[in-house]
Coordinates of C-alpha atoms in Angstrom, one line a residue:
Chain A
M1369 CA -13.1 -39.9 -50.5
S1370 CA -13.4 -43.7 -50.7
S1371 CA -9.7 -44.0 -49.8
Q1372 CA -10.4 -41.9 -46.7
N1373 CA -13.2 -44.2 -45.7
N1374 CA -10.9 -47.1 -46.1
T1375 CA -8.3 -45.5 -43.8
M1376 CA -10.9 -44.8 -41.1
K1377 CA -12.2 -48.3 -41.3
K1378 CA -8.6 -49.5 -41.0
D1379 CA -8.1 -47.3 -37.9
K1380 CA -11.2 -48.8 -36.3
K1381 CA -9.8 -52.3 -37.0
N1382 CA -6.3 -51.4 -35.9
S1383 CA -4.4 -53.2 -33.2
F1384 CA -3.9 -50.1 -30.9
N1385 CA -5.3 -50.4 -27.4
T1386 CA -5.8 -48.1 -24.4
P1387 CA -5.5 -48.9 -20.7
E1388 CA -8.8 -49.9 -19.0
G1389 CA -10.9 -46.8 -18.1
Y1390 CA -8.6 -44.5 -19.9
F1391 CA -11.3 -42.3 -21.5
E1392 CA -13.5 -42.4 -18.3
S1393 CA -10.7 -40.9 -16.2
F1394 CA -9.4 -38.6 -18.9
N1395 CA -11.3 -35.5 -17.6
D1396 CA -10.2 -35.9 -14.1
R1397 CA -6.5 -36.3 -15.1
L1398 CA -6.7 -33.3 -17.4
M1399 CA -8.3 -31.1 -14.7
D1400 CA -5.7 -32.3 -12.2
R1401 CA -2.9 -31.3 -14.6
I1402 CA -4.4 -27.8 -15.2
R1403 CA -4.6 -27.3 -11.5
K1404 CA -1.1 -28.4 -10.9
E1405 CA 0.2 -26.1 -13.7
E1406 CA -1.7 -23.2 -12.3
T1407 CA -0.3 -23.6 -8.8
N1408 CA 3.1 -24.5 -10.3
E1409 CA 3.4 -27.7 -8.4
A1410 CA 4.8 -29.7 -11.3
G1411 CA 8.4 -30.3 -10.3
S1412 CA 9.0 -26.7 -9.1
I1413 CA 12.1 -25.9 -7.2
I1414 CA 10.2 -23.0 -5.4
P1415 CA 9.8 -23.8 -1.7
K1416 CA 6.2 -24.4 -0.5
T1417 CA 6.5 -22.2 2.6
D1418 CA 8.3 -18.9 3.1
G1419 CA 9.6 -19.2 6.6
F1420 CA 7.8 -16.3 8.3
A1421 CA 6.8 -16.7 11.9
V1422 CA 4.9 -14.6 14.5
P1423 CA 5.4 -14.1 18.2
N1424 CA 3.5 -16.5 20.5
G1425 CA -0.1 -15.3 21.1
Y1426 CA 0.2 -12.4 18.6
F1427 CA -3.1 -13.1 16.9
D1428 CA -5.0 -13.1 20.3
E1429 CA -3.7 -9.6 20.9
V1430 CA -4.6 -8.1 17.6
T1431 CA -8.4 -7.7 18.2
P1432 CA -8.2 -6.0 21.6
T1433 CA -5.4 -3.7 20.3
V1434 CA -7.4 -2.7 17.2
L1435 CA -10.6 -2.2 19.1
S1436 CA -8.9 0.0 21.7
K1437 CA -7.5 2.2 18.9
I1438 CA -10.9 2.5 17.3
N1439 CA -12.5 3.4 20.7
T1440 CA -9.9 6.1 21.5
K1441 CA -10.0 7.6 18.1
E1442 CA -13.8 7.8 17.8
P1443 CA -15.1 11.2 18.8
K1444 CA -17.3 11.2 21.9
V1445 CA -21.0 11.6 21.2
I1446 CA -22.6 14.4 23.4
P1447 CA -26.3 14.0 24.0
L1448 CA -28.4 17.0 22.8
K1449 CA -30.8 16.9 25.8
I1450 CA -29.9 20.2 27.6
N1451 CA -32.2 22.1 29.8
R1452 CA -33.3 25.7 29.1
R1453 CA -31.2 27.3 31.9
L1454 CA -28.1 25.5 30.6
Y1455 CA -28.9 26.7 27.1
Y1456 CA -29.1 30.4 28.2
G1457 CA -25.8 29.9 30.1
I1458 CA -24.0 28.6 27.0
A1459 CA -25.5 31.3 24.8
A1460 CA -24.4 34.0 27.2
T1461 CA -20.9 32.6 27.5
A1462 CA -20.7 32.3 23.7
A1463 CA -21.8 36.0 23.3
I1464 CA -19.1 37.2 25.8
F1465 CA -16.5 35.1 24.0
I1466 CA -17.5 36.6 20.6
V1467 CA -17.3 40.2 21.8
M1468 CA -13.9 39.6 23.5
F1469 CA -12.6 37.8 20.4
S1470 CA -13.7 40.6 18.0
L1471 CA -12.1 43.2 20.3
T1472 CA -8.9 41.3 20.4
W1473 CA -9.0 40.7 16.6
E1474 CA -9.3 44.4 15.9
S1475 CA -6.5 45.3 18.3
N1476 CA -4.2 43.0 16.3
P1477 CA -4.3 44.3 12.7
E1478 CA -1.3 42.2 11.6
P1479 CA -2.7 39.3 9.4
L1480 CA -1.0 35.9 9.5
T1481 CA 1.6 35.5 6.7
F1482 CA 3.6 32.7 5.3
D1483 CA 6.6 33.9 7.4
D1484 CA 4.6 33.0 10.5
L1485 CA 4.9 29.3 9.7
A1486 CA 7.9 27.9 11.4
N1487 CA 10.5 26.3 9.1
A1488 CA 10.2 23.1 11.1
E1489 CA 6.5 22.9 10.3
I1490 CA 7.1 23.4 6.6
E1491 CA 9.9 20.8 6.6
A1492 CA 7.6 18.4 8.5
Y1493 CA 4.9 18.9 6.0
F1494 CA 7.1 17.9 3.1
E1495 CA 8.6 15.1 5.1
H1496 CA 5.3 13.5 6.0
T1497 CA 3.2 14.4 3.0
D1498 CA 3.2 11.9 0.1
L1499 CA 3.5 14.4 -2.8
E1500 CA 4.1 11.6 -5.2
M1501 CA 6.1 13.9 -7.5
T1502 CA 9.8 13.9 -8.2
S1503 CA 11.6 17.2 -8.8
Y1504 CA 11.6 16.3 -12.5
E1505 CA 7.8 16.0 -12.5
I1506 CA 7.5 19.3 -10.6
A1507 CA 9.7 20.9 -13.2
E1508 CA 7.5 19.6 -15.9
V1509 CA 4.4 21.1 -14.3
V1510 CA 5.9 24.5 -13.4
S1511 CA 7.5 26.0 -16.5
L1512 CA 10.7 28.0 -16.1
E1513 CA 9.1 31.1 -17.5
E1514 CA 6.7 31.2 -14.5
I1515 CA 9.5 31.2 -12.0
Q1516 CA 11.2 34.5 -11.3
L1517 CA 14.3 34.8 -9.2
N1518 CA 12.3 37.1 -6.9
D1519 CA 9.8 34.3 -6.3
I1520 CA 12.5 32.4 -4.5
L1521 CA 14.2 35.4 -2.8
G1522 CA 11.0 37.0 -1.6
D1523 CA 12.2 40.6 -1.9
D1524 CA 13.8 42.6 -4.7
L1525 CA 17.5 43.1 -4.2
E1526 CA 18.3 46.7 -3.8
D1527 CA 21.5 48.0 -5.5
D1528 CA 23.0 49.1 -2.3
I1529 CA 22.6 45.6 -0.8
I1530 CA 24.4 44.1 -3.8
M1531 CA 27.2 46.6 -3.4
E1532 CA 27.4 46.0 0.3
Y1533 CA 27.6 42.2 -0.4
L1534 CA 30.3 42.6 -3.0
D1535 CA 32.2 45.0 -0.7
E1536 CA 32.2 42.5 2.2
N1537 CA 32.8 39.3 0.2
V1538 CA 35.0 40.2 -2.8
D1539 CA 38.6 41.0 -2.0
D1540 CA 39.7 41.9 -5.5
I1541 CA 37.1 43.6 -7.7
E1542 CA 39.2 42.3 -10.7
E1543 CA 38.1 38.8 -9.8
L1544 CA 34.7 39.6 -11.1
N1545 CA 36.3 40.1 -14.5
L1546 CA 34.0 43.0 -15.3
E1547 CA 34.4 44.8 -18.5
D1548 CA 32.9 48.1 -19.2
I1549 CA 30.8 46.9 -22.1
D1550 CA 27.8 48.9 -23.4
Y1551 CA 25.2 46.4 -24.5
D1552 CA 22.8 48.9 -25.8
Chain B
M25 CA -19.6 -18.1 10.3
I26 CA -21.7 -14.9 9.7
A27 CA -22.6 -14.3 6.0
E28 CA -20.7 -11.4 4.4
E29 CA -23.8 -9.5 3.4
T30 CA -25.2 -9.6 6.9
L31 CA -21.9 -8.5 8.4
V32 CA -21.7 -5.5 6.0
Q33 CA -25.3 -4.5 7.0
E34 CA -24.4 -4.7 10.7
L35 CA -21.2 -2.8 10.2
Q36 CA -23.1 0.0 8.5
R37 CA -25.7 0.2 11.2
G38 CA -24.8 2.3 14.2
E39 CA -25.9 0.1 17.2
S40 CA -24.5 -3.2 15.9
R41 CA -21.3 -1.7 14.5
P42 CA -18.8 -2.4 17.4
K43 CA -19.8 -6.0 17.7
A44 CA -19.8 -6.6 14.0
F45 CA -16.4 -4.9 13.7
E46 CA -15.0 -7.3 16.3
V47 CA -16.3 -10.2 14.2
L48 CA -14.7 -8.7 11.1
V49 CA -11.3 -8.3 12.8
N50 CA -11.4 -11.8 14.2
T51 CA -12.4 -13.3 10.8
Y52 CA -9.8 -11.5 8.7
K53 CA -6.9 -10.6 10.9
E54 CA -4.8 -13.7 10.0
R55 CA -5.4 -13.6 6.3
L56 CA -4.7 -9.9 6.1
Y57 CA -1.6 -10.2 8.4
W58 CA 0.0 -12.8 6.0
H59 CA -0.8 -10.7 3.0
I60 CA 0.8 -7.6 4.5
R61 CA 3.7 -9.6 6.0
R62 CA 4.7 -10.9 2.5
I63 CA 4.9 -7.3 1.3
V64 CA 6.6 -5.5 4.2
L65 CA 8.5 -8.6 5.5
D66 CA 9.1 -7.3 9.1
H67 CA 6.7 -8.4 11.8
D68 CA 6.5 -5.0 13.7
D69 CA 5.9 -3.1 10.4
T70 CA 3.2 -5.6 9.5
D71 CA 1.5 -5.1 12.9
D72 CA 1.4 -1.3 12.3
V73 CA 0.1 -1.7 8.7
L74 CA -2.5 -4.3 9.8
Q75 CA -3.8 -1.9 12.5
N76 CA -4.0 1.0 10.1
T77 CA -5.8 -1.2 7.6
F78 CA -8.5 -2.1 10.1
I79 CA -8.9 1.5 11.2
K80 CA -9.3 2.5 7.5
V81 CA -11.9 -0.2 7.0
Y82 CA -13.8 1.0 10.1
R83 CA -13.8 4.6 9.0
N84 CA -14.7 3.8 5.4
I85 CA -17.2 1.0 5.8
E86 CA -20.1 3.3 5.1
K87 CA -18.7 4.0 1.7
F88 CA -18.5 0.3 0.8
K89 CA -21.2 -0.3 -1.8
G90 CA -20.9 -4.0 -2.1
E91 CA -19.7 -3.9 -5.7
S92 CA -16.9 -6.3 -4.8
K93 CA -16.6 -8.8 -2.0
L94 CA -15.8 -7.2 1.4
Y95 CA -12.8 -9.5 1.6
S96 CA -11.4 -8.2 -1.7
W97 CA -12.1 -4.6 -0.7
M98 CA -10.1 -5.1 2.5
Y99 CA -7.2 -6.8 0.6
R100 CA -7.2 -3.7 -1.6
I101 CA -6.9 -1.4 1.4
A102 CA -4.2 -3.6 2.9
T103 CA -2.2 -3.7 -0.3
N104 CA -2.4 0.1 -0.7
E105 CA -1.4 0.7 3.0
S106 CA 1.5 -1.7 2.6
L107 CA 2.9 -0.1 -0.6
T108 CA 2.4 3.4 0.8
F109 CA 4.2 2.4 4.0
L110 CA 7.2 1.1 2.0
K111 CA 7.2 4.3 -0.1
Q112 CA 7.3 6.5 3.0
K113 CA 9.9 4.3 4.6
S114 CA 12.3 4.6 1.6
R115 CA 11.7 8.3 1.4
K116 CA 12.5 8.8 5.1
M117 CA 15.6 6.7 4.8
G118 CA 16.6 8.6 1.7
I119 CA 17.1 5.5 -0.5
S120 CA 15.4 4.1 -3.6
D121 CA 12.5 1.6 -3.5
Q122 CA 14.8 -1.1 -4.8
E123 CA 17.5 -0.3 -2.2
L124 CA 14.9 -0.6 0.5
K125 CA 13.7 -4.0 -0.8
D126 CA 17.2 -5.3 -0.8
K127 CA 17.8 -4.0 2.7
M128 CA 14.5 -5.6 3.9
V129 CA 15.7 -9.0 2.6
E130 CA 19.1 -8.5 4.2
N131 CA 17.5 -7.8 7.5
L132 CA 15.7 -11.1 7.4
Q133 CA 18.9 -12.9 8.2
A134 CA 18.9 -11.4 11.7
D135 CA 15.1 -11.4 12.1
V136 CA 14.0 -13.7 15.0
Y137 CA 10.6 -14.1 13.4
F138 CA 12.1 -15.4 10.1
E139 CA 12.7 -19.1 10.4
G140 CA 13.4 -19.7 6.8
D141 CA 16.5 -21.7 5.6
E142 CA 18.9 -20.8 2.8
I143 CA 16.4 -21.6 0.0
Q144 CA 13.7 -19.5 1.6
L145 CA 16.0 -16.6 1.9
K146 CA 17.0 -17.0 -1.7
L147 CA 13.2 -17.0 -2.5
Q148 CA 12.9 -13.6 -0.8
K149 CA 15.9 -12.3 -2.8
A150 CA 14.2 -13.5 -6.0
L151 CA 10.9 -12.0 -5.0
A152 CA 12.7 -8.6 -4.4
T153 CA 13.8 -8.5 -8.0
L154 CA 10.2 -8.7 -9.3
P155 CA 8.0 -5.7 -10.1
D156 CA 5.4 -5.0 -7.3
K157 CA 2.5 -6.4 -9.3
Q158 CA 4.2 -9.7 -10.2
K159 CA 5.3 -10.2 -6.7
L160 CA 1.8 -9.5 -5.3
V161 CA 0.1 -11.9 -7.8
F162 CA 2.7 -14.6 -7.1
T163 CA 2.4 -14.5 -3.3
M164 CA -1.4 -14.3 -3.4
K165 CA -1.6 -17.3 -5.6
Y166 CA 1.3 -19.4 -4.5
F167 CA 1.3 -18.9 -0.7
Q168 CA -2.1 -17.6 0.1
E169 CA -3.8 -19.9 -2.5
M170 CA -6.3 -17.3 -3.5
K171 CA -8.5 -17.8 -6.6
Y172 CA -7.8 -15.7 -9.6
N173 CA -11.2 -14.1 -9.5
D174 CA -10.6 -12.9 -5.9
I175 CA -7.1 -11.6 -6.8
S176 CA -8.7 -9.9 -9.8
E177 CA -11.1 -7.9 -7.6
A178 CA -8.4 -7.1 -5.0
L179 CA -5.9 -5.8 -7.5
D180 CA -8.4 -4.5 -10.1
T181 CA -6.7 -6.5 -12.9
S182 CA -8.2 -8.9 -15.4
V183 CA -7.8 -12.6 -14.7
G184 CA -5.9 -13.1 -18.0
A185 CA -3.3 -10.4 -17.1
L186 CA -3.0 -12.0 -13.6
K187 CA -2.3 -15.5 -15.1
T188 CA 0.4 -13.9 -17.3
S189 CA 2.0 -12.1 -14.4
Y190 CA 1.9 -15.3 -12.3
H191 CA 3.6 -17.4 -14.9
L192 CA 6.2 -14.7 -15.6
A193 CA 6.9 -14.4 -11.9
A194 CA 7.2 -18.2 -11.4
K195 CA 9.6 -18.5 -14.4
K196 CA 11.8 -15.6 -13.1
I197 CA 11.9 -17.0 -9.6
E198 CA 12.8 -20.5 -10.8
A199 CA 15.5 -19.0 -13.0
Y200 CA 16.9 -17.0 -10.1
L201 CA 16.9 -20.0 -7.8
K202 CA 18.7 -22.2 -10.4
E203 CA 21.3 -19.5 -11.1
N204 CA 22.0 -18.8 -7.5

């Protein structure tokens, strides 16, 4: 303990010196260095600008362009002040429309089905909708056991359709390499 | 300059909404433009995404609860719009996200609105090698000089994680520039 005290006393008496104002400016210099390191300014070879430019006057056009889009896309507000005669007129028209619609509806018993969707519409849906799933992810969600061949084909294949297909497309029945094996 | 809180109140009130929205667009159009431009690189694409961003802001301003700064909220929308735009673009072109990034940098050489020299082109090539998050953090800090707290709100990431991402990105870019 006494030797430690002696060392400290020696240090206080030592001949080391610091530049004038060193400790007063220490905080500023430290903060400056931290800031430089954070923004990577210290001797970095990374350029300070990235070279992008915009057409002349572009930023002046942005506001009117955005505002015009907002105005055209905003649905028009219709005032609710309508007089009684107009109200009866609208009600009568609506009643006629409902009667005609229900008659037309009954005369057309065919419900809309998946087949009524045009292929182009289905393709457009998959093209423009961000499903955010890869085919691998879809395969993970839908297990193989849940998928039947008929889910893809739509209708069961009749035997005569299979025979007709083979008749038209297979020249030599031997190509099928069928053997009369009884698996029972 | 109008205080953010007042601007939000005016944007959420019917009668003052159009005027307040004009103020909002004028105030943030340049900052958001440069943020989007550094993600999608092409000027025309940036213009499309910027307009979509403002339209989304306008339609969703009533849902803004003031839990973050309006400015950070708009950055978040702009970031999502930009990344979604790139994802859709790569899907339409039938190429991977990385292939699209490489193509975007390649296109810069013929872009009349890119005035960068060789080193700036190399910088873009280096940025294209980074993961999205690291690239975002680096450009927001280095070029847009945003504070870590603001980036943290915009990207919903802790300041500590952002600092790590930034330093990793800077080291990777420096290494790329030295090697090439």
